C-alpha positions as a LaTeX table, in Angstrom:
\begin{tabular}{lrrr}
\hline
Residue & $x$ (\AA) & $y$ (\AA) & $z$ (\AA) \\
\hline
Met1 & $-38.05$ & $-59.35$ & 5.80 \\
Glu2 & $-34.58$ & $-59.16$ & 4.47 \\
Tyr3 & $-31.55$ & $-61.11$ & 5.70 \\
Val4 & $-27.78$ & $-60.83$ & 5.95 \\
Leu5 & $-25.73$ & $-64.22$ & 5.77 \\
Gly6 & $-22.08$ & $-65.16$ & 6.86 \\
Ile7 & $-20.12$ & $-68.41$ & 6.21 \\
Asp8 & $-16.73$ & $-69.16$ & 7.79 \\
Ala9 & $-15.84$ & $-72.28$ & 5.89 \\
Gly10 & $-12.66$ & $-73.73$ & 7.38 \\
Gly11 & $-10.39$ & $-76.65$ & 6.95 \\
Thr12 & $-11.91$ & $-78.53$ & 9.68 \\
Lys13 & $-15.38$ & $-77.20$ & 10.44 \\
Ser14 & $-17.75$ & $-74.38$ & 8.92 \\
His15 & $-20.26$ & $-72.06$ & 10.35 \\
Leu16 & $-23.09$ & $-70.22$ & 8.95 \\
Ala17 & $-25.04$ & $-67.39$ & 10.69 \\
Leu18 & $-28.02$ & $-65.82$ & 9.45 \\
Phe19 & $-29.33$ & $-62.29$ & 10.67 \\
Asp20 & $-32.25$ & $-60.45$ & 9.83 \\
Ile21 & $-31.67$ & $-56.71$ & 8.65 \\
Thr22 & $-32.48$ & $-55.49$ & 12.09 \\
Gly23 & $-29.29$ & $-57.27$ & 13.38 \\
Thr24 & $-31.06$ & $-59.98$ & 15.14 \\
Leu25 & $-29.69$ & $-63.50$ & 14.90 \\
Val26 & $-31.91$ & $-65.99$ & 13.09 \\
Asp27 & $-30.16$ & $-69.14$ & 12.78 \\
Phe28 & $-26.65$ & $-70.55$ & 13.20 \\
Gly29 & $-25.48$ & $-73.60$ & 11.29 \\
His30 & $-22.58$ & $-76.20$ & 11.73 \\
Trp31 & $-21.00$ & $-78.09$ & 8.72 \\
Gly32 & $-17.80$ & $-79.97$ & 8.01 \\
Thr33 & $-14.99$ & $-79.00$ & 6.01 \\
Leu34 & $-15.80$ & $-76.63$ & 3.01 \\
Asn35 & $-12.13$ & $-76.16$ & 1.69 \\
His36 & $-12.09$ & $-77.40$ & $-1.70$ \\
Glu37 & $-8.51$ & $-78.73$ & $-1.16$ \\
Gly38 & $-10.02$ & $-80.99$ & 1.61 \\
Leu39 & $-12.91$ & $-82.31$ & $-0.50$ \\
Pro40 & $-12.71$ & $-85.35$ & $-2.81$ \\
Gly41 & $-14.74$ & $-83.54$ & $-5.31$ \\
Ser42 & $-12.81$ & $-80.18$ & $-5.12$ \\
Phe43 & $-15.01$ & $-77.17$ & $-6.48$ \\
Arg44 & $-17.55$ & $-79.50$ & $-7.88$ \\
Gln45 & $-18.40$ & $-80.91$ & $-4.22$ \\
Leu46 & $-17.68$ & $-77.44$ & $-2.89$ \\
Lys47 & $-20.67$ & $-75.76$ & $-4.87$ \\
Lys48 & $-22.93$ & $-78.97$ & $-4.13$ \\
Glu49 & $-22.21$ & $-78.69$ & $-0.06$ \\
Val50 & $-22.31$ & $-75.06$ & 0.06 \\
Asn51 & $-25.58$ & $-75.27$ & $-1.80$ \\
Gln52 & $-27.00$ & $-77.84$ & 0.82 \\
Phe53 & $-25.87$ & $-75.87$ & 3.84 \\
Val54 & $-27.40$ & $-72.54$ & 2.93 \\
Thr55 & $-30.55$ & $-74.26$ & 1.45 \\
Gly56 & $-30.92$ & $-76.25$ & 4.72 \\
Ile57 & $-30.70$ & $-73.07$ & 6.76 \\
Leu58 & $-33.08$ & $-71.09$ & 4.62 \\
Asn59 & $-35.82$ & $-73.74$ & 4.08 \\
Lys60 & $-35.82$ & $-74.48$ & 7.70 \\
Asn61 & $-36.43$ & $-70.60$ & 8.33 \\
Lys62 & $-38.90$ & $-70.17$ & 5.23 \\
Ile63 & $-36.76$ & $-67.87$ & 3.57 \\
Lys64 & $-35.88$ & $-67.44$ & 0.29 \\
Leu65 & $-32.53$ & $-66.79$ & $-1.49$ \\
Asp66 & $-33.52$ & $-63.58$ & $-2.94$ \\
Gln67 & $-34.44$ & $-62.29$ & 0.76 \\
Val68 & $-30.52$ & $-62.36$ & 1.44 \\
Ile69 & $-29.49$ & $-58.85$ & 0.24 \\
Ser70 & $-25.94$ & $-59.31$ & 1.69 \\
Ala71 & $-23.61$ & $-62.19$ & 2.27 \\
Val72 & $-19.83$ & $-62.56$ & 2.88 \\
Phe73 & $-17.90$ & $-65.92$ & 2.60 \\
Gly74 & $-14.87$ & $-66.53$ & 4.10 \\
Met75 & $-13.20$ & $-69.65$ & 2.52 \\
Ala76 & $-10.19$ & $-71.65$ & 3.43 \\
Gly77 & $-8.24$ & $-72.75$ & 0.55 \\
Val78 & $-8.93$ & $-69.34$ & $-1.34$ \\
Asp79 & $-5.34$ & $-68.33$ & $-1.64$ \\
Thr80 & $-4.79$ & $-67.06$ & $-5.21$ \\
Lys81 & $-6.74$ & $-65.26$ & $-7.81$ \\
Thr82 & $-7.88$ & $-68.44$ & $-9.74$ \\
Gln83 & $-9.26$ & $-70.02$ & $-6.63$ \\
His84 & $-11.03$ & $-66.83$ & $-5.75$ \\
Asn85 & $-12.69$ & $-66.52$ & $-9.45$ \\
Ile86 & $-13.70$ & $-70.05$ & $-9.19$ \\
Val87 & $-15.43$ & $-69.75$ & $-5.79$ \\
Thr88 & $-17.20$ & $-66.24$ & $-6.63$ \\
Gly89 & $-18.32$ & $-67.96$ & $-9.88$ \\
Ile90 & $-19.64$ & $-70.99$ & $-7.57$ \\
Met91 & $-21.60$ & $-68.44$ & $-5.45$ \\
Asn92 & $-23.12$ & $-66.66$ & $-8.51$ \\
Glu93 & $-24.24$ & $-70.19$ & $-9.77$ \\
Ile94 & $-25.95$ & $-70.93$ & $-6.42$ \\
Gly95 & $-28.18$ & $-67.49$ & $-6.71$ \\
Phe96 & $-26.27$ & $-64.94$ & $-4.52$ \\
Lys97 & $-26.73$ & $-61.42$ & $-5.73$ \\
Lys98 & $-24.58$ & $-59.16$ & $-3.47$ \\
Phe99 & $-21.82$ & $-60.84$ & $-1.86$ \\
Thr100 & $-17.91$ & $-60.86$ & $-0.80$ \\
Val101 & $-15.59$ & $-63.86$ & $-1.27$ \\
Ala102 & $-12.27$ & $-63.84$ & 0.76 \\
Asn103 & $-10.20$ & $-66.30$ & 2.50 \\
Asp104 & $-11.26$ & $-67.27$ & 5.99 \\
Ala105 & $-8.46$ & $-65.62$ & 7.57 \\
Tyr106 & $-9.93$ & $-62.16$ & 6.85 \\
Leu107 & $-12.81$ & $-63.04$ & 8.88 \\
Gly108 & $-10.71$ & $-62.34$ & 12.36 \\
Ile109 & $-10.31$ & $-58.61$ & 11.56 \\
Pro110 & $-13.99$ & $-57.53$ & 11.47 \\
Ala111 & $-14.61$ & $-60.09$ & 14.49 \\
Gly112 & $-12.27$ & $-58.46$ & 16.44 \\
Ser113 & $-12.27$ & $-54.73$ & 15.26 \\
Pro114 & $-15.10$ & $-52.36$ & 15.33 \\
Glu115 & $-13.53$ & $-50.66$ & 12.42 \\
Ala116 & $-13.05$ & $-53.80$ & 10.48 \\
Ala117 & $-9.60$ & $-52.93$ & 10.18 \\
Gly118 & $-6.21$ & $-54.21$ & 11.36 \\
Ile119 & $-4.38$ & $-57.61$ & 11.40 \\
Cys120 & $-5.44$ & $-60.91$ & 12.24 \\
Ala121 & $-3.01$ & $-64.03$ & 13.04 \\
Ile122 & $-4.56$ & $-67.42$ & 12.47 \\
Asn123 & $-3.23$ & $-70.34$ & 14.33 \\
Gly124 & $-5.56$ & $-72.99$ & 13.97 \\
Thr125 & $-5.54$ & $-76.05$ & 11.49 \\
Gly126 & $-3.40$ & $-73.90$ & 9.41 \\
Cys127 & $-1.27$ & $-70.77$ & 9.86 \\
Thr128 & $-2.10$ & $-67.20$ & 8.06 \\
Ile129 & $-2.00$ & $-63.61$ & 8.57 \\
Ser130 & $-4.24$ & $-61.18$ & 7.07 \\
Gly131 & $-4.60$ & $-57.45$ & 6.83 \\
Ile132 & $-7.32$ & $-54.97$ & 5.91 \\
Asn133 & $-6.75$ & $-51.30$ & 6.38 \\
Lys134 & $-9.37$ & $-48.50$ & 6.09 \\
Asn135 & $-8.88$ & $-47.88$ & 2.37 \\
Gly136 & $-9.95$ & $-51.48$ & 1.89 \\
Lys137 & $-6.60$ & $-52.72$ & 0.79 \\
Met138 & $-6.24$ & $-56.59$ & 1.65 \\
Phe139 & $-3.02$ & $-58.82$ & 1.86 \\
Gln140 & $-2.55$ & $-62.23$ & 3.25 \\
Ile141 & 0.55 & $-63.87$ & 3.88 \\
Gly142 & 1.04 & $-67.60$ & 4.49 \\
Gly143 & $-1.65$ & $-70.24$ & 4.34 \\
Val144 & $-0.09$ & $-72.43$ & 1.65 \\
Gly145 & 2.23 & $-74.61$ & 3.57 \\
Tyr146 & 6.16 & $-74.90$ & 2.81 \\
Val147 & 5.55 & $-72.35$ & $-0.07$ \\
Ser148 & 5.02 & $-69.53$ & 2.55 \\
Ala149 & 7.24 & $-70.81$ & 5.15 \\
Asp150 & 4.37 & $-71.33$ & 7.43 \\
Tyr151 & 5.51 & $-72.26$ & 10.88 \\
Gly152 & 2.35 & $-72.42$ & 12.90 \\
Gly153 & $-1.09$ & $-74.26$ & 12.85 \\
Gly154 & $-2.04$ & $-77.73$ & 14.66 \\
Gly155 & $-0.97$ & $-79.69$ & 11.68 \\
Ile156 & 2.54 & $-78.24$ & 11.17 \\
Leu157 & 3.06 & $-78.11$ & 14.98 \\
Gly158 & 2.20 & $-81.85$ & 15.09 \\
Arg159 & 4.69 & $-82.59$ & 12.54 \\
Gln160 & 7.36 & $-80.64$ & 14.40 \\
Ile161 & 6.83 & $-82.74$ & 17.31 \\
Ile162 & 7.19 & $-85.93$ & 15.37 \\
Ser163 & 10.50 & $-85.04$ & 13.69 \\
Thr164 & 11.61 & $-83.32$ & 17.13 \\
Val165 & 11.02 & $-86.98$ & 19.18 \\
Tyr166 & 12.99 & $-88.70$ & 16.00 \\
Cys167 & 15.85 & $-86.33$ & 16.60 \\
Glu168 & 16.20 & $-87.31$ & 19.89 \\
Leu169 & 15.97 & $-90.96$ & 19.28 \\
Phe170 & 18.26 & $-91.28$ & 16.17 \\
Arg171 & 20.18 & $-87.86$ & 15.64 \\
Lys172 & 21.51 & $-87.02$ & 19.00 \\
Gly173 & 18.74 & $-84.32$ & 19.32 \\
Glu174 & 18.16 & $-82.45$ & 22.74 \\
Ser175 & 16.23 & $-84.69$ & 25.55 \\
Thr176 & 12.56 & $-83.66$ & 25.94 \\
Cys177 & 9.35 & $-85.07$ & 27.52 \\
Leu178 & 7.84 & $-84.83$ & 24.22 \\
Thr179 & 9.40 & $-88.34$ & 23.45 \\
Gln180 & 8.05 & $-90.21$ & 26.38 \\
Ala181 & 4.57 & $-88.41$ & 25.90 \\
Leu182 & 4.30 & $-89.41$ & 22.13 \\
Met183 & 5.66 & $-92.93$ & 22.72 \\
Asp184 & 2.95 & $-93.60$ & 25.37 \\
Val185 & 0.33 & $-92.25$ & 22.99 \\
Leu186 & 1.62 & $-94.66$ & 20.01 \\
Gly187 & 1.80 & $-97.46$ & 22.72 \\
Ile188 & 5.30 & $-98.55$ & 22.28 \\
Thr189 & 8.32 & $-98.73$ & 24.60 \\
Ser190 & 11.16 & $-99.28$ & 22.39 \\
Lys191 & 12.56 & $-96.70$ & 19.72 \\
Tyr192 & 12.73 & $-99.45$ & 17.33 \\
Asp193 & 8.97 & $-99.32$ & 16.91 \\
Tyr194 & 8.73 & $-95.59$ & 16.35 \\
Val195 & 8.76 & $-94.95$ & 12.70 \\
Glu196 & 6.44 & $-98.11$ & 12.12 \\
Lys197 & 4.06 & $-97.11$ & 14.79 \\
Val198 & 3.94 & $-93.34$ & 13.44 \\
Tyr199 & 3.04 & $-94.74$ & 9.68 \\
Glu200 & 0.56 & $-96.88$ & 11.20 \\
Lys201 & $-1.21$ & $-94.57$ & 13.70 \\
Phe202 & $-1.10$ & $-91.18$ & 11.65 \\
His203 & $-0.93$ & $-92.61$ & 8.03 \\
Glu204 & $-4.06$ & $-94.73$ & 8.61 \\
Gly205 & $-6.06$ & $-92.01$ & 10.23 \\
Asn206 & $-6.19$ & $-93.36$ & 13.70 \\
Leu207 & $-4.53$ & $-90.24$ & 15.28 \\
Ser208 & $-4.47$ & $-86.99$ & 13.97 \\
Ile209 & $-1.36$ & $-84.96$ & 13.46 \\
Arg210 & $-2.91$ & $-81.68$ & 14.53 \\
Asp211 & $-4.40$ & $-82.89$ & 17.59 \\
Leu212 & $-0.78$ & $-83.38$ & 19.23 \\
Ser213 & $-0.31$ & $-79.62$ & 19.70 \\
Lys214 & $-2.03$ & $-79.83$ & 22.91 \\
Met215 & 0.97 & $-82.36$ & 24.10 \\
Leu216 & 3.40 & $-79.33$ & 22.85 \\
Phe217 & 1.57 & $-76.79$ & 25.48 \\
Asp218 & 1.45 & $-79.55$ & 28.13 \\
Ala219 & 5.19 & $-79.92$ & 27.64 \\
Ala220 & 5.73 & $-76.11$ & 27.53 \\
Ile221 & 3.89 & $-75.89$ & 31.02 \\
Lys222 & 6.62 & $-78.49$ & 32.30 \\
Asn223 & 9.27 & $-75.94$ & 31.11 \\
Asp224 & 10.42 & $-78.43$ & 28.72 \\
Lys225 & 13.27 & $-76.52$ & 26.87 \\
Val226 & 12.55 & $-78.06$ & 23.62 \\
Ser227 & 8.89 & $-77.47$ & 23.55 \\
Leu228 & 9.33 & $-73.89$ & 24.49 \\
Gly229 & 11.78 & $-73.30$ & 21.65 \\
Ile230 & 9.49 & $-74.83$ & 19.42 \\
Leu231 & 6.62 & $-72.38$ & 20.46 \\
Arg232 & 9.18 & $-69.53$ & 20.55 \\
Asp233 & 10.27 & $-69.97$ & 17.22 \\
Ala234 & 6.62 & $-70.02$ & 15.90 \\
Gly235 & 6.09 & $-66.72$ & 17.59 \\
Thr236 & 9.11 & $-65.30$ & 15.97 \\
Asn237 & 7.65 & $-66.66$ & 12.52 \\
Tyr238 & 4.32 & $-64.85$ & 13.17 \\
Ala239 & 5.77 & $-61.88$ & 14.27 \\
Asn240 & 8.07 & $-61.38$ & 11.26 \\
Gly241 & 4.92 & $-61.70$ & 9.22 \\
Ile242 & 2.99 & $-59.35$ & 10.97 \\
Arg243 & 6.03 & $-56.93$ & 10.74 \\
Cys244 & 5.81 & $-57.41$ & 7.00 \\
Met245 & 1.99 & $-56.90$ & 6.93 \\
Ile246 & 2.31 & $-53.64$ & 8.85 \\
Glu247 & 4.73 & $-52.36$ & 5.97 \\
Glu248 & 2.22 & $-53.67$ & 3.49 \\
Met249 & $-0.81$ & $-51.90$ & 4.72 \\
Glu250 & 1.16 & $-48.98$ & 5.70 \\
Phe251 & 0.10 & $-49.06$ & 9.40 \\
Asp252 & 3.59 & $-47.50$ & 10.28 \\
Lys253 & 2.38 & $-44.40$ & 8.55 \\
Thr254 & 0.16 & $-41.31$ & 9.16 \\
Pro255 & $-2.76$ & $-41.57$ & 10.05 \\
Tyr256 & $-2.30$ & $-45.00$ & 11.55 \\
Leu257 & 0.32 & $-43.73$ & 13.92 \\
Asn258 & $-2.36$ & $-42.24$ & 16.20 \\
Glu259 & $-5.08$ & $-44.73$ & 16.41 \\
Asp260 & $-5.24$ & $-48.18$ & 17.87 \\
Leu261 & $-3.77$ & $-51.04$ & 15.79 \\
Tyr262 & $-5.87$ & $-54.32$ & 16.28 \\
Ile263 & $-3.85$ & $-57.25$ & 16.27 \\
Val264 & $-6.08$ & $-60.14$ & 16.42 \\
Phe265 & $-5.50$ & $-63.72$ & 17.50 \\
Ala266 & $-7.76$ & $-66.44$ & 16.11 \\
Gly267 & $-7.80$ & $-70.04$ & 15.60 \\
Ser268 & $-7.94$ & $-73.06$ & 18.14 \\
Val269 & $-4.13$ & $-73.46$ & 18.64 \\
Phe270 & $-4.36$ & $-69.61$ & 19.85 \\
Val271 & $-7.60$ & $-69.58$ & 21.62 \\
Lys272 & $-7.32$ & $-73.13$ & 23.48 \\
Gly273 & $-3.49$ & $-72.88$ & 23.83 \\
Glu274 & $-2.41$ & $-73.63$ & 27.63 \\
His275 & 0.65 & $-71.77$ & 27.37 \\
Pro276 & 1.50 & $-68.09$ & 26.41 \\
Met277 & 4.69 & $-68.77$ & 24.66 \\
Ile278 & 3.74 & $-67.97$ & 21.17 \\
Ile279 & 1.55 & $-64.83$ & 21.72 \\
Asp280 & 4.03 & $-63.24$ & 24.37 \\
Thr281 & 7.10 & $-63.73$ & 21.79 \\
Ile282 & 4.85 & $-61.90$ & 19.09 \\
Lys283 & 4.03 & $-59.01$ & 21.65 \\
Glu284 & 7.71 & $-58.83$ & 22.76 \\
Lys285 & 8.91 & $-58.55$ & 19.11 \\
Leu286 & 6.45 & $-55.94$ & 17.56 \\
Asp287 & 6.40 & $-53.80$ & 20.52 \\
Ser288 & 10.41 & $-53.85$ & 20.48 \\
Glu289 & 10.59 & $-53.51$ & 16.81 \\
Asn290 & 7.81 & $-50.52$ & 16.30 \\
Pro291 & 7.43 & $-48.90$ & 19.75 \\
Arg292 & 5.34 & $-46.04$ & 18.13 \\
Leu293 & 2.53 & $-47.90$ & 16.90 \\
Lys294 & $-0.38$ & $-48.33$ & 19.42 \\
Tyr295 & $-1.12$ & $-51.76$ & 19.54 \\
Lys296 & $-4.38$ & $-53.06$ & 20.88 \\
Tyr297 & $-4.12$ & $-57.20$ & 21.19 \\
Thr298 & $-7.25$ & $-59.04$ & 21.07 \\
Leu299 & $-7.68$ & $-62.69$ & 21.49 \\
Leu300 & $-10.67$ & $-63.46$ & 19.52 \\
Lys301 & $-13.69$ & $-64.84$ & 21.91 \\
Val302 & $-16.50$ & $-64.97$ & 19.17 \\
Pro303 & $-16.77$ & $-67.37$ & 16.21 \\
Pro304 & $-14.83$ & $-66.13$ & 13.30 \\
Val305 & $-18.19$ & $-66.07$ & 11.36 \\
Ala306 & $-19.14$ & $-63.03$ & 13.25 \\
Gly307 & $-16.52$ & $-61.20$ & 11.29 \\
Ala308 & $-18.47$ & $-62.21$ & 8.15 \\
Val309 & $-21.71$ & $-61.09$ & 9.39 \\
Phe310 & $-20.37$ & $-57.50$ & 10.40 \\
Trp311 & $-18.59$ & $-57.52$ & 7.08 \\
Ala312 & $-21.89$ & $-58.36$ & 5.40 \\
Phe313 & $-23.79$ & $-55.45$ & 7.20 \\
Asn314 & $-20.65$ & $-53.00$ & 6.49 \\
Asn315 & $-21.22$ & $-53.53$ & 2.71 \\
Leu316 & $-24.72$ & $-52.30$ & 3.27 \\
Lys317 & $-23.05$ & $-48.77$ & 4.57 \\
Val318 & $-24.49$ & $-49.09$ & 8.07 \\
Asp319 & $-24.06$ & $-46.47$ & 10.32 \\
Asp320 & $-22.27$ & $-46.58$ & 13.65 \\
Lys321 & $-20.01$ & $-49.40$ & 13.20 \\
Ser322 & $-19.09$ & $-49.98$ & 16.91 \\
Ala323 & $-22.88$ & $-50.51$ & 17.56 \\
Trp324 & $-23.37$ & $-52.97$ & 14.90 \\
His325 & $-20.41$ & $-54.77$ & 15.90 \\
Glu326 & $-21.49$ & $-55.25$ & 19.50 \\
Lys327 & $-24.81$ & $-56.22$ & 18.37 \\
Val328 & $-23.50$ & $-59.12$ & 16.14 \\
Cys329 & $-20.69$ & $-60.08$ & 18.37 \\
Ser330 & $-22.89$ & $-60.20$ & 21.58 \\
Gln331 & $-25.40$ & $-62.79$ & 20.14 \\
Leu332 & $-22.51$ & $-65.08$ & 18.69 \\
Glu333 & $-20.10$ & $-64.79$ & 21.79 \\
Asn334 & $-21.60$ & $-67.92$ & 23.73 \\
Ile335 & $-22.11$ & $-70.12$ & 20.46 \\
\hline
\end{tabular}
């Protein structure tokens, strides 16, 4: 039997899905971060952990590595050509023969589009926009923090909450219910304890900054003006990146004008966010700026690793992409 393997190596968690060549799910594995930027040993540790992850799943199912005839690795932290080349070399050293390495942001496109073409906006640990067109051109916007003016992702939104509260306390900033909510989390009643507790809680690892994004959505549900403004600004930032992606991929030109343009929303902040302001802002701005396009907005309901598996099958030149897409996604939807 031959097999197809996909990995979604994220900044917080990683998934591996193993399918046989008939399109049947064989196994599904979980791991921690496989972003070299989040590993103390960087690329050296990445190689060791990927090898352990893959070997563990294959040995469990009594499968040899050379039986894996197609693999796709969506890797957080692969943002430059140099990083891509290093990770590609790692996969070669591990023993993979036919495989593709890409940033993990690209996985949302084949996971959410039967044609494996379109745009994916990621709002999870980080903030990235990716695009793939039918000619195979790939392009990425964002994902490298302040360098790319990222305004989204749990980490960045969490920091925005912290600075917004500070502004109310010490810069005559606008009143927001985030202030009391964050002070409650910090266990303080005096504003003069704010900075010290922030350092104590966050910089010593007692509270995760990215986890604060839920507080932002809770405040937005209460119609907190400041929170709604933060989410609206994030939506505008995403929309402007998507508009640029449309131009880069030429989705605003023939033949794409007469076809559905998949805009896939992925990542925990999008998928689990309890207020629609960011996504509603994106839709509003895209619909008004490019009314000729036939947008098909999709909130990703399968783990992004489904995109890695579908991509790996596509690399084998499977017939009837829609059928294979449904077969892969249906088996991973409830995981």
